[in-house]
XYZ file of C-alpha atoms in Angstrom:
772
model
C 158.875 103.858 192.199
C 155.338 102.504 192.624
C 154.961 104.568 195.768
C 155.997 107.711 193.902
C 153.406 107.073 191.157
C 150.697 106.464 193.782
C 151.481 109.741 195.607
C 151.432 111.654 192.331
C 148.015 110.206 191.447
C 146.602 111.118 194.893
C 147.926 114.674 194.589
C 146.396 115.017 191.126
C 143.037 113.735 192.337
C 143.010 116.278 195.177
C 143.628 119.036 192.654
C 140.829 117.788 190.379
C 138.328 117.760 193.236
C 139.356 121.064 194.754
C 136.348 122.748 193.101
C 138.342 125.780 192.005
C 137.303 126.909 188.530
C 140.137 127.183 186.060
C 139.379 130.790 185.035
C 140.106 131.897 188.584
C 143.573 130.361 188.357
C 146.205 132.621 186.788
C 149.422 130.758 185.997
C 152.609 132.556 184.944
C 151.595 132.276 181.282
C 148.189 133.984 181.927
C 146.103 131.188 180.462
C 142.561 132.617 180.668
C 139.120 131.685 179.440
C 139.591 133.230 176.030
C 142.965 131.514 175.550
C 141.532 128.097 176.345
C 138.403 128.701 174.271
C 140.367 129.849 171.251
C 142.052 126.466 171.067
C 138.813 124.541 170.962
C 137.656 122.899 167.789
C 134.559 125.015 167.096
C 132.736 122.217 165.265
C 132.485 119.913 168.285
C 133.809 122.025 171.188
C 136.535 119.400 171.910
C 140.331 119.571 171.782
C 142.050 117.756 168.931
C 144.896 115.348 169.639
C 147.697 117.800 168.963
C 146.114 120.448 171.139
C 145.528 117.899 173.915
C 149.160 116.846 173.878
C 150.168 120.494 173.840
C 148.075 121.239 176.936
C 149.194 118.103 178.761
C 152.789 119.181 178.383
C 152.349 122.854 179.255
C 149.398 123.368 181.600
C 148.409 122.574 185.116
C 145.984 119.753 185.739
C 143.500 122.283 187.199
C 143.071 123.763 183.717
C 142.679 120.418 181.997
C 140.161 119.192 184.527
C 137.662 121.857 183.472
C 138.166 121.933 179.710
C 134.787 120.360 179.091
C 133.152 123.244 180.956
C 134.204 125.644 178.232
C 131.461 126.291 175.675
C 132.832 128.268 172.752
C 129.355 129.205 171.569
C 128.664 131.093 174.796
C 131.679 133.375 174.758
C 131.715 136.954 173.526
C 135.174 137.281 172.007
C 135.209 141.034 172.676
C 135.206 140.589 176.455
C 138.861 139.699 177.165
C 140.350 142.799 175.517
C 137.344 145.139 175.961
C 136.852 145.425 172.198
C 133.411 146.942 172.657
C 133.767 149.274 169.676
C 133.424 146.154 167.492
C 130.020 144.767 166.684
C 129.476 141.247 168.103
C 131.323 138.451 166.312
C 132.378 134.853 166.765
C 130.684 131.504 167.292
C 128.198 132.906 169.781
C 126.745 135.126 167.074
C 126.704 132.432 164.364
C 129.731 133.679 162.445
C 131.561 131.357 160.076
C 135.359 131.126 160.282
C 137.396 131.161 157.063
C 140.044 128.532 156.484
C 143.710 129.168 157.223
C 144.966 129.911 153.706
C 146.565 133.289 152.878
C 145.349 134.955 149.626
C 142.486 132.464 149.457
C 139.177 134.166 148.835
C 135.766 133.122 150.033
C 132.976 134.013 147.634
C 129.604 134.577 149.244
C 126.237 135.478 147.785
C 124.812 138.469 149.612
C 121.144 137.823 148.755
C 120.754 141.607 148.483
C 122.178 144.378 146.319
C 124.994 146.488 147.687
C 125.427 149.758 145.704
C 129.101 150.697 145.415
C 130.681 153.391 143.240
C 127.582 153.504 141.033
C 127.347 149.722 140.569
C 125.152 147.157 142.335
C 126.712 143.940 143.617
C 124.979 140.867 145.059
C 128.167 138.933 145.791
C 131.568 139.567 147.361
C 134.941 137.946 147.987
C 136.439 137.997 151.481
C 140.212 137.849 151.789
C 142.342 137.237 154.898
C 144.506 140.157 153.731
C 142.054 142.674 155.164
C 139.693 143.521 152.328
C 136.416 142.588 150.655
C 136.426 142.569 146.850
C 133.761 142.650 144.164
C 136.070 141.332 141.456
C 139.104 139.038 141.568
C 142.300 140.909 142.431
C 145.670 139.726 141.195
C 148.456 139.247 143.691
C 151.003 142.031 143.318
C 154.174 142.507 145.291
C 153.931 145.673 147.456
C 153.899 148.623 147.108
C 150.381 148.887 145.693
C 148.988 151.685 143.528
C 145.263 152.272 143.063
C 143.612 152.780 140.738
C 145.960 150.662 138.676
C 147.780 153.109 136.344
C 148.182 150.308 133.763
C 144.454 149.672 133.458
C 142.980 148.424 131.086
C 146.147 146.505 130.170
C 146.185 145.152 133.705
C 143.396 144.334 136.087
C 142.032 147.073 138.385
C 139.892 145.343 141.020
C 136.907 146.748 142.853
C 137.305 146.417 146.618
C 136.874 147.929 150.076
C 139.978 147.651 152.239
C 139.886 147.829 156.003
C 143.616 147.013 156.271
C 145.041 145.765 152.975
C 148.446 144.193 153.523
C 150.057 140.778 153.438
C 148.835 139.041 156.614
C 149.159 135.603 158.171
C 147.249 133.309 160.490
C 149.094 133.095 163.787
C 149.678 129.719 165.460
C 150.989 128.739 168.855
C 152.308 125.297 168.369
C 149.704 123.574 166.219
C 146.848 125.710 167.523
C 145.518 128.586 165.415
C 144.613 131.773 167.274
C 143.848 133.968 164.216
C 140.431 133.988 162.604
C 138.483 135.685 159.850
C 134.826 135.690 160.802
C 131.862 136.751 158.711
C 128.081 136.708 158.722
C 125.191 138.310 156.818
C 122.553 140.063 158.914
C 119.034 140.786 157.675
C 115.721 141.865 159.120
C 112.700 139.546 159.312
C 110.698 139.830 156.108
C 107.734 141.439 157.833
C 110.072 144.242 159.068
C 111.622 145.145 155.716
C 111.588 148.843 154.850
C 110.143 149.815 158.234
C 111.814 152.751 159.934
C 110.852 151.843 163.522
C 113.852 150.940 165.674
C 114.188 149.120 169.010
C 111.511 146.479 168.454
C 113.133 144.204 171.069
C 113.214 141.290 168.627
C 115.825 138.612 169.197
C 118.314 137.343 166.667
C 117.414 134.206 164.773
C 119.607 131.815 162.787
C 118.533 131.213 159.196
C 118.851 127.872 157.408
C 122.038 128.831 155.545
C 125.371 129.217 157.364
C 126.489 132.694 158.458
C 123.032 134.183 157.894
C 120.994 135.558 160.765
C 117.979 137.750 161.339
C 119.015 140.304 163.926
C 116.951 143.508 163.854
C 118.476 144.709 167.126
C 121.973 144.711 165.646
C 120.763 146.441 162.475
C 119.054 149.046 164.656
C 122.370 149.657 166.427
C 124.154 150.066 163.096
C 121.403 152.413 161.900
C 121.749 154.544 165.012
C 125.527 154.734 164.710
C 125.222 155.964 161.119
C 122.484 158.474 161.888
C 124.357 159.937 164.835
C 127.693 160.256 163.078
C 126.844 161.377 159.549
C 124.655 164.222 158.331
C 121.842 163.594 155.894
C 121.094 160.086 157.176
C 118.018 160.660 159.361
C 115.819 158.706 156.956
C 118.244 155.806 156.553
C 117.505 152.369 158.013
C 119.937 149.482 157.687
C 118.070 146.515 156.236
C 121.125 144.361 155.494
C 124.700 144.083 156.692
C 127.783 142.005 155.949
C 130.077 141.910 158.992
C 133.646 140.679 158.503
C 136.037 140.520 161.474
C 139.773 139.859 161.243
C 140.743 138.628 164.713
C 144.350 138.534 165.940
C 145.885 138.518 162.483
C 149.683 138.492 162.205
C 151.804 140.340 159.682
C 152.870 138.571 156.517
C 156.103 136.703 157.199
C 155.526 136.451 160.936
C 157.323 133.388 162.377
C 155.515 130.459 163.929
C 155.592 130.278 167.706
C 156.174 126.925 169.364
C 156.223 127.757 173.060
C 153.209 128.675 175.117
C 155.165 131.174 177.200
C 155.577 133.296 174.031
C 151.850 133.992 173.922
C 152.232 137.562 175.220
C 154.801 138.286 172.523
C 152.416 136.940 169.907
C 149.567 138.983 171.284
C 151.657 142.138 170.993
C 151.829 141.848 167.204
C 148.249 140.859 166.454
C 145.755 143.069 164.634
C 142.005 142.924 165.235
C 139.616 144.995 163.154
C 136.222 144.810 161.500
C 134.505 145.849 158.264
C 130.734 146.382 158.050
C 128.904 146.832 154.748
C 125.337 147.995 155.328
C 122.610 149.072 152.923
C 118.910 149.483 152.258
C 119.679 148.655 148.594
C 119.469 152.351 147.763
C 122.052 153.959 150.019
C 125.055 152.062 151.321
C 127.618 152.733 154.031
C 130.907 151.267 155.196
C 131.941 151.135 158.853
C 135.555 150.410 159.845
C 136.096 149.328 163.469
C 139.667 148.994 164.745
C 140.225 147.295 168.095
C 143.968 146.699 168.051
C 146.540 147.669 165.398
C 150.159 146.784 166.135
C 151.881 145.805 162.904
C 151.482 148.204 159.986
C 153.177 146.344 157.144
C 154.561 142.955 156.130
C 157.852 141.262 155.394
C 157.055 141.209 151.670
C 156.787 145.015 151.808
C 160.205 145.284 153.402
C 158.992 145.640 156.977
C 161.046 144.642 160.017
C 158.913 142.843 162.606
C 155.768 144.250 160.984
C 156.829 147.918 160.955
C 158.345 150.166 158.299
C 159.054 148.934 154.795
C 158.178 150.372 151.413
C 154.453 150.728 152.119
C 152.112 150.339 155.072
C 148.615 148.886 154.936
C 146.090 150.523 152.607
C 142.708 151.708 153.924
C 140.077 152.895 151.452
C 137.869 152.004 148.507
C 138.765 151.285 144.903
C 135.962 151.590 142.369
C 137.666 149.301 139.858
C 138.226 149.591 136.123
C 139.962 152.934 136.557
C 136.981 154.488 138.344
C 138.995 155.944 141.194
C 140.392 155.298 144.653
C 139.330 156.980 147.910
C 141.966 156.929 150.626
C 141.237 157.107 154.343
C 143.464 158.855 156.920
C 146.674 156.977 157.803
C 146.371 154.769 154.732
C 149.750 153.586 153.397
C 151.504 155.478 156.190
C 153.707 154.178 158.928
C 151.382 155.486 161.621
C 148.359 153.443 160.586
C 148.249 152.103 164.161
C 146.460 155.399 164.905
C 143.354 153.980 163.244
C 142.596 152.279 166.565
C 143.506 155.331 168.648
C 141.496 157.969 166.782
C 138.265 157.966 164.771
C 135.987 160.034 162.571
C 132.993 159.308 164.812
C 132.114 159.585 168.477
C 133.431 156.052 169.104
C 137.152 155.390 169.391
C 138.506 153.363 166.481
C 135.393 153.761 164.303
C 135.443 155.297 160.815
C 132.533 155.809 158.459
C 131.752 156.578 154.802
C 128.885 156.515 152.346
C 129.838 154.561 149.224
C 126.837 154.029 146.930
C 127.803 156.722 144.395
C 130.604 159.175 145.059
C 132.425 158.385 148.314
C 131.289 160.703 151.125
C 133.522 160.769 154.201
C 131.519 160.390 157.399
C 132.087 161.950 160.780
C 134.613 164.690 161.450
C 138.305 165.516 161.234
C 140.855 167.356 163.360
C 142.492 168.843 160.273
C 142.779 172.619 160.136
C 140.880 172.873 156.849
C 138.871 170.702 154.484
C 135.561 170.147 152.740
C 132.199 170.268 154.478
C 129.479 167.655 154.186
C 125.904 168.944 154.291
C 122.656 167.148 155.031
C 121.397 168.221 151.587
C 123.480 169.517 148.667
C 120.705 172.036 147.901
C 118.461 174.483 149.721
C 115.450 176.648 149.024
C 115.868 180.293 148.100
C 113.458 181.699 150.687
C 115.428 180.520 153.721
C 114.330 179.264 157.115
C 115.504 175.728 156.339
C 118.002 173.967 158.539
C 121.332 172.719 157.222
C 123.228 170.101 159.221
C 126.946 170.185 158.489
C 129.959 168.100 159.401
C 133.637 168.480 158.663
C 135.728 169.683 161.577
C 135.301 168.071 164.980
C 133.220 170.545 166.956
C 133.559 171.349 170.635
C 130.634 172.421 172.848
C 132.151 175.871 173.421
C 132.940 176.617 169.765
C 131.459 179.789 168.296
C 130.183 178.223 165.072
C 129.182 180.525 162.219
C 128.281 179.909 158.584
C 128.798 182.176 155.606
C 126.557 181.795 152.544
C 126.975 184.153 149.642
C 128.693 186.751 151.876
C 125.912 186.530 154.499
C 127.004 185.356 157.985
C 124.792 183.783 160.663
C 125.189 181.646 163.792
C 124.951 177.865 164.032
C 124.334 175.546 166.968
C 126.458 172.693 168.312
C 124.728 169.302 168.099
C 127.564 166.865 168.688
C 131.240 166.416 167.970
C 130.425 165.572 164.348
C 127.421 167.820 163.651
C 126.387 171.463 163.739
C 122.970 172.833 162.796
C 122.574 176.058 160.851
C 119.194 177.661 160.139
C 119.361 179.952 157.125
C 117.643 183.245 158.020
C 114.599 184.329 156.051
C 114.821 186.859 153.279
C 118.581 186.526 152.893
C 119.449 184.579 149.739
C 117.502 185.831 146.752
C 119.413 184.124 143.986
C 119.674 180.677 142.436
C 122.470 178.380 141.367
C 125.604 177.272 143.213
C 126.744 179.406 146.134
C 129.805 179.011 148.344
C 129.354 178.094 152.010
C 131.979 178.202 154.755
C 132.123 177.276 158.428
C 134.177 178.841 161.204
C 134.631 177.415 164.694
C 135.784 180.717 166.155
C 133.572 183.104 164.214
C 136.530 184.318 162.126
C 138.571 181.614 160.420
C 136.516 180.173 157.568
C 138.746 177.260 156.601
C 136.088 174.600 155.952
C 134.133 175.058 152.758
C 131.710 173.521 150.290
C 128.997 174.612 147.863
C 125.221 174.617 148.009
C 122.809 174.742 145.094
C 119.958 177.194 145.623
C 116.697 176.221 143.898
C 114.168 178.773 142.694
C 110.874 178.320 144.565
C 109.097 177.242 141.374
C 111.412 174.225 141.049
C 111.743 173.420 144.744
C 109.856 170.360 145.945
C 106.636 171.572 147.558
C 106.662 170.342 151.154
C 103.395 172.021 152.139
C 100.519 170.754 150.004
C 97.393 172.872 149.578
C 94.136 170.936 149.109
C 90.437 171.736 149.144
C 87.359 169.795 150.163
C 86.333 169.001 146.585
C 89.729 167.472 145.810
C 88.559 164.417 147.746
C 84.874 164.189 146.832
C 84.911 165.338 143.204
C 88.078 164.528 141.200
C 86.722 166.423 138.183
C 86.041 169.621 140.128
C 87.896 172.889 139.613
C 91.335 172.470 141.215
C 92.546 176.032 141.703
C 90.593 176.790 144.853
C 93.516 178.419 146.645
C 93.628 180.958 143.777
C 89.989 181.960 144.349
C 88.687 184.496 146.837
C 85.302 182.942 147.701
C 86.478 179.488 148.741
C 86.022 178.432 152.376
C 86.903 174.815 153.225
C 90.635 174.317 152.729
C 93.178 171.744 153.888
C 96.932 171.917 154.391
C 99.091 168.779 154.629
C 102.776 168.242 155.339
C 105.089 165.435 156.463
C 105.084 165.794 160.223
C 108.149 163.596 160.776
C 110.264 165.798 158.496
C 109.640 169.104 160.212
C 110.499 167.743 163.672
C 112.337 164.739 165.031
C 110.600 164.947 168.409
C 107.247 163.571 169.459
C 104.724 166.075 170.755
C 106.149 169.028 168.843
C 103.851 171.929 167.963
C 103.790 174.127 164.880
C 102.582 177.476 163.554
C 100.937 177.922 160.126
C 101.685 181.457 158.961
C 101.506 183.537 155.776
C 104.469 185.373 154.310
C 103.697 188.039 151.738
C 105.911 189.200 148.878
C 105.852 192.539 147.098
C 108.274 194.770 145.243
C 108.415 198.191 143.652
C 110.961 199.824 141.391
C 113.394 200.288 144.295
C 113.260 197.322 146.640
C 111.440 194.107 147.601
C 109.735 192.964 150.797
C 109.065 189.492 152.173
C 107.254 189.682 155.516
C 105.007 187.678 157.805
C 101.543 189.107 157.194
C 99.251 186.783 159.120
C 98.570 183.317 160.451
C 96.086 180.504 159.985
C 96.845 178.796 163.306
C 99.504 178.970 165.997
C 100.839 176.410 168.453
C 98.877 173.461 167.090
C 99.813 169.792 167.285
C 102.179 168.592 164.557
C 99.844 166.045 162.990
C 100.726 166.672 159.338
C 97.245 167.947 158.435
C 95.098 170.984 159.201
C 91.639 171.805 157.794
C 89.875 175.106 158.333
C 87.062 177.374 157.197
C 88.236 180.839 156.211
C 85.212 182.472 157.850
C 86.212 181.021 161.206
C 89.721 182.495 161.215
C 90.296 185.238 163.776
C 91.090 188.669 162.350
C 93.580 189.093 165.200
C 95.872 186.710 163.319
C 96.442 189.400 160.645
C 99.608 191.416 161.250
C 98.828 195.137 161.440
C 97.768 196.835 158.190
C 99.868 194.673 155.912
C 96.682 193.612 154.114
C 96.927 196.941 152.311
C 100.202 196.040 150.563
C 100.405 192.264 150.230
C 98.171 190.286 147.877
C 100.059 186.981 147.781
C 103.087 185.023 148.957
C 103.662 181.622 150.544
C 102.409 179.543 153.464
C 105.011 178.567 156.024
C 104.819 175.793 158.616
C 107.397 176.102 161.373
C 108.060 174.833 164.872
C 106.309 176.971 167.457
C 109.361 176.862 169.693
C 112.889 177.240 168.417
C 114.781 174.075 169.386
C 118.320 173.686 168.062
C 118.455 170.097 169.337
C 115.618 169.128 166.992
C 117.055 167.467 163.891
C 114.020 168.205 161.702
C 113.738 170.756 158.896
C 112.286 173.361 161.304
C 110.492 175.156 158.440
C 108.477 174.066 155.392
C 107.102 176.196 152.572
C 104.265 175.984 150.088
C 104.499 177.265 146.551
C 103.449 180.781 145.613
C 99.781 181.370 146.422
C 97.478 184.431 146.290
C 95.804 185.592 149.528
C 92.314 186.461 148.227
C 90.704 183.782 150.417
C 92.519 185.129 153.511
C 92.108 188.914 153.168
C 88.720 188.826 151.405
C 86.589 189.942 154.355
C 89.127 192.569 155.406
C 89.325 193.990 151.901
C 85.540 193.960 151.613
C 85.130 195.750 154.940
C 87.600 198.478 154.030
C 87.219 198.807 150.226
C 83.573 197.879 149.726
C 81.794 195.225 147.704
C 83.872 195.979 144.578
C 87.150 195.495 146.415
C 88.507 193.099 143.774
C 87.836 195.501 140.883
C 89.458 198.329 142.830
C 92.595 196.233 143.361
C 92.636 195.316 139.671
C 92.341 198.947 138.555
C 95.038 199.904 141.067
C 97.396 197.422 139.444
C 96.285 198.475 135.934
C 97.134 202.116 136.598
C 100.426 201.326 138.342
C 101.605 198.953 135.592
C 100.740 201.567 132.958
C 103.117 204.047 134.585
C 106.069 201.684 134.344
C 108.418 201.152 131.401
C 106.791 199.699 128.293
C 108.597 196.384 128.096
C 106.218 195.005 125.437
C 107.772 196.996 122.614
C 111.164 195.320 122.973
C 109.669 191.861 123.522
C 107.441 192.046 120.435
C 110.369 193.159 118.293
C 113.134 190.908 119.564
C 111.415 187.753 120.885
C 108.395 186.897 118.678
C 106.482 183.682 119.380
C 106.810 180.603 117.142
C 103.632 180.214 115.081
C 103.038 176.501 115.685
C 103.717 173.924 118.376
C 106.150 171.992 116.162
C 108.230 175.140 115.674
C 108.176 175.782 119.423
C 109.354 172.255 120.237
C 112.207 172.470 117.725
C 113.383 175.881 118.962
C 114.828 174.530 122.200
C 117.759 176.914 122.131
C 115.732 180.118 122.426
C 112.748 178.708 124.329
C 112.213 176.256 127.150
C 108.974 174.609 128.417
C 107.011 176.539 131.034
C 107.256 174.350 134.198
C 103.563 174.783 135.064
C 102.231 173.910 131.595
C 104.143 171.405 129.486
C 102.881 168.424 127.548
C 105.544 166.061 128.934
C 105.361 167.257 132.541
C 103.007 169.326 134.690
C 99.920 169.836 132.525
C 97.813 171.592 135.175
C 98.271 174.939 133.336
C 96.904 176.951 136.267
C 97.301 180.301 134.489
C 96.930 179.064 130.885
C 93.811 176.885 130.700
C 93.116 175.343 127.322
C 96.787 175.167 126.398
C 98.497 171.924 125.492
C 101.995 173.299 125.849
C 103.601 176.616 126.789
C 107.135 177.923 126.335
C 109.114 180.774 127.842
C 112.135 182.468 126.298
C 115.487 181.511 127.744
C 116.823 185.044 127.355
C 115.265 188.236 128.629
C 115.473 191.820 127.527
C 117.746 194.133 129.543
C 114.704 195.354 131.497
C 113.758 191.687 132.274
C 110.918 191.507 129.709
C 110.307 187.879 128.655
C 108.192 186.107 126.058
C 105.693 183.387 126.985
C 103.670 181.590 124.296
C 101.009 178.875 124.532
C 99.574 176.437 121.979
C 96.164 174.786 121.846
C 95.463 171.116 121.167
C 95.538 171.763 117.416
C 99.088 173.094 117.748
C 98.228 176.737 117.008
C 99.427 179.807 118.904
C 96.784 181.089 121.339
C 96.067 184.863 121.371
C 94.764 186.895 124.299
C 92.797 188.970 121.787
C 90.459 185.965 121.395
C 89.347 186.219 125.011
C 85.618 186.625 125.594
C 84.558 188.517 128.703
C 83.225 185.725 130.892
C 84.611 184.159 134.051
C 83.487 180.725 132.841
C 85.485 181.251 129.654
C 88.685 181.317 131.713
C 88.142 177.681 132.642
C 88.748 176.733 129.023
C 90.808 179.533 127.516
C 93.747 181.545 128.863
C 96.361 182.526 126.304
C 100.049 182.997 126.810
C 101.243 186.567 127.410
C 104.589 188.384 127.671
C 106.020 188.620 131.177
C 107.493 191.717 132.766
C 109.753 189.428 134.855
C 111.392 186.164 133.806
C 110.322 183.137 135.937
C 114.015 182.178 136.279
C 115.029 185.622 137.469
C 118.226 187.215 136.292
C 121.431 188.800 137.362
C 121.759 190.442 139.909
C 118.899 188.357 141.330
C 118.255 190.339 144.518
C 116.836 193.415 142.791
C 113.172 193.942 141.806
C 112.171 192.237 138.535
C 115.150 189.867 138.851
C 114.201 187.725 141.880
C 113.590 184.140 140.663
C 109.933 183.056 140.803
C 108.787 185.875 143.086
C 109.238 188.776 140.653
C 107.264 186.868 138.026
C 104.582 185.918 140.552
C 104.128 189.492 141.807
C 104.298 191.317 138.461
C 102.614 188.840 136.083
C 100.739 186.002 137.801
C 99.180 187.696 140.825
C 97.540 190.416 138.620
C 95.875 187.592 136.664
C 94.346 186.280 139.905
C 93.207 189.757 140.960
C 91.671 190.859 137.656
C 90.548 187.585 136.088
C 89.601 185.338 138.991
C 88.596 187.780 141.721
C 87.207 190.771 139.819
C 85.964 188.933 136.717
C 87.405 191.624 134.417
C 90.259 189.897 132.620
C 90.214 192.550 129.906
C 92.226 194.833 132.173
C 94.934 192.179 132.447
C 95.019 191.391 128.720
C 95.160 195.091 127.824
C 98.478 195.225 129.678
C 99.641 191.765 128.560
C 98.604 191.271 124.920
C 99.970 188.139 123.224
C 102.888 188.679 120.859
C 102.355 187.838 117.207
C 104.540 185.513 115.132
C 104.947 187.649 112.006
C 108.630 188.336 112.690
C 109.480 184.810 113.873
C 112.318 183.038 112.094
C 112.205 179.250 112.603
C 115.219 177.491 114.075
C 117.492 175.724 111.577
C 120.293 173.191 111.854
C 123.720 174.027 110.538
């Protein structure tokens, strides 16, 4: 007997000193590095007594000899199963593991605000059952219904569910192999709100548990969101909460006592991840699914984790009856497909924006659905790019877009994005318009709507400045409306027009004109071509080459807009491609050409040309004077908000620049027009009295202090049918009513011609607004 014990000890010693590392030894039960590591006590990297006894009775001495070599904090838990679609998690990345108690929440303070369904939360509750809540949920026997139809009599919690179902922590013997990990990721304080990615900064552990500074990880999250969802180019993830449910069993799963049943256990484990990321203004949710095997629980009537009355729920509930957004495969028996498919370019990854209304991210293989656009609005002039997502695109798809019955081609960017550039001079209307996308050029089964802004209300992306704007704040500001100005500056946001470094742009002029039959909007000249995209360009008008003028278009076009566009068409550039200024007269640009061809009195000749032409048209003043008289006082004008609305360029509570109505405190324009588009416009001085054009004194200096309101031939808002002359929003009013003011009053110095055709309406027939 003693001899037998001695031989056994010698044999064991030879095995211990063989030098063969345990992770190169594969026993019949496939005990690998991850399996050994998962049984370590993560607080001291040592086996507890029960685990030690378990290993002594079930494992070879080669494995036990090298247990101390295992360092749990050095292992990436994604490596064994190739779960690389998950973001890093586990001890190595300073995650904290929740305790083994089903339906026990862990409340954590986020230290930042996470906007969700219109609310802002700085705390959350993490549950082992596959969801993160923002209010306490009550345990309910499946099946679940959200939002709770019995609210407010019963609680309706606010939560985000990656895989909401009854789940359990799986054990082999006394050793737990299921975990719920979490950590909060932030940027270093000196990097907050900076858009620069890839700074090569390393992660750092903060003083509180489960809190790290990891800009590299946040950069990766930012890039994943930008690449897989339209309208997110300007987003940068400043904060993230990462929760990982690792190897979770279904609710009611039995406890396994034998090590050789590990493969059977592994078969029914679910591993998935939920990422909440925000910049405290916009917020996004990322679902990552590595392995989904069971879809339900015993409490839901499932058999071995499948079937039953209801499968796991995936989606977001706003709480308090706000609403529930359901993801694909939610509450369906095939929810295992969450790990096989995705809405992004990464298998098993799903994405949504959740700060206000829920916006589904990525793409879908459905045959029809709703489009997501980079912006829910667009300018009326066109030329702007629209990035869209909805169907999953293929490189060979023939992608076309239809807007308001106009069809044009789009370009493939990626599986989840297509880029459509709206052609110029196509959509001359405002308000909501229907848009549709086809992948074959024929079947328009994906749809949405786009709101078209009139140019006067569109955010000006090209800013027009002059030299005196910087050196003399009190100087005259309307230099771009003058004809004798020389030093001018144009600025724009270079990063918005192009996403590529080294891009080059053209600065060109587009002129607008119309007659009684049709309208024209054409490129009439350029300020510079193929210049560096720096965001600023200064020039002297005298130095501009006359070769930049297009043909003889100077004869017909007196004003329009300045366009900045990429010099080279590049569909892979994610920028806006085109930017526009507001409406601007071209006296400073065509001055020398007009003078050379029309003589020194070129401005007066243009004014008289307009005066004679306008006199031959219909007399719209008669109907305006009779049917839309001006209120007599400012108080009456402010109270009559049903028939009049503030003029956007001259209102006491908004833009008070009053470019065309100097000396006015407040101006109003009638909400309704006459059938021929005639519209009333009235202005009031700082004493609250109606200003009359008949009080004008013939002096150019007088215009700096007094310009009365006048009736308009065309309404600034346009009118139905929009595309016809006199009814085009902004441009008809600019061409017929505002540009003649520049020509006669500012350029020629003979404003009497303009006021003879646009005399202020009296208030004798005005009936004040009443209530009741």
